[in-house]
Amino acid sequence: MTAVKELDLVVLERDIDEYGLKRGDIGTIVHCYGDSRTLEVEFSTVDGQTITVLTMTDADIRPLKPSEIFHARELTLPQAIEG
């Protein structure tokens, strides 16, 4: 994976049903561990509400490409984590 750093936007490479996340959702790197493969990634709504922060590897995410376009969808949270 291309080098990423804290606050970079990344693209989720797989669905994570537990949090209602879908492949292609955008997250923000909030911490890079020393091994350069393990990252903390925050996923949030457009109004800034955090959905979750997950520990991920470069197999779970990829850098956002400059030629890509954002896409909006309604977040459907599993009942177990709805407020």
Coordinates of C-alpha atoms in Angstrom, one line a residue, residues 22-83:
K22 CA -19.8 -0.9 3.5
R23 CA -17.0 -1.4 1.2
G24 CA -16.1 1.9 -0.3
D25 CA -16.9 4.0 2.8
I26 CA -14.4 6.7 3.7
G27 CA -12.5 6.8 7.0
T28 CA -9.8 9.0 8.5
I29 CA -6.5 7.6 9.8
V30 CA -6.2 8.8 13.4
H31 CA -3.1 6.8 14.4
C32 CA -0.3 5.0 12.7
Y33 CA 1.5 2.3 14.7
G34 CA 5.3 1.8 14.3
D35 CA 5.0 -1.4 12.2
S36 CA 3.6 0.8 9.3
R37 CA 0.9 -1.8 8.7
T38 CA -1.5 -1.3 11.6
L39 CA -3.6 1.8 11.8
E40 CA -6.5 3.3 13.8
V41 CA -9.2 4.5 11.4
E42 CA -12.2 6.6 12.4
F43 CA -15.5 6.3 10.5
S44 CA -18.0 9.1 11.0
T45 CA -21.1 10.7 9.6
V46 CA -20.9 13.9 7.6
D47 CA -22.1 15.9 10.7
G48 CA -19.0 14.6 12.6
Q49 CA -20.6 11.9 14.7
T50 CA -18.1 9.0 15.2
I51 CA -19.5 5.7 14.2
T52 CA -16.5 3.8 15.4
V53 CA -12.7 3.7 15.5
L54 CA -11.2 0.5 14.4
T55 CA -7.7 -1.1 14.4
M56 CA -7.1 -2.0 10.8
T57 CA -4.3 -3.2 8.5
D58 CA -3.4 -2.3 5.0
A59 CA -5.5 -5.3 3.8
D60 CA -8.6 -3.6 5.2
I61 CA -8.2 -0.2 3.6
R62 CA -6.5 1.6 0.7
P63 CA -5.6 5.3 0.1
L64 CA -8.2 7.5 -1.5
K65 CA -7.3 8.2 -5.2
P66 CA -7.4 11.8 -6.4
S67 CA -9.6 10.8 -9.3
E68 CA -12.3 9.2 -7.1
I69 CA -15.6 10.9 -6.2
F70 CA -17.4 10.9 -2.8
H71 CA -20.8 9.1 -2.7
A72 CA -23.5 9.6 0.0
R73 CA -25.7 6.9 1.5
E74 CA -27.9 6.6 4.6
L75 CA -26.2 4.8 7.4
T76 CA -28.2 1.9 8.7
L77 CA -27.0 1.0 12.2
P78 CA -27.6 -2.5 13.6
Q79 CA -30.1 -2.2 16.5
A80 CA -27.5 -3.3 19.0
I81 CA -25.5 0.0 18.6
E82 CA -28.3 2.5 17.9
G83 CA -28.6 5.1 20.6

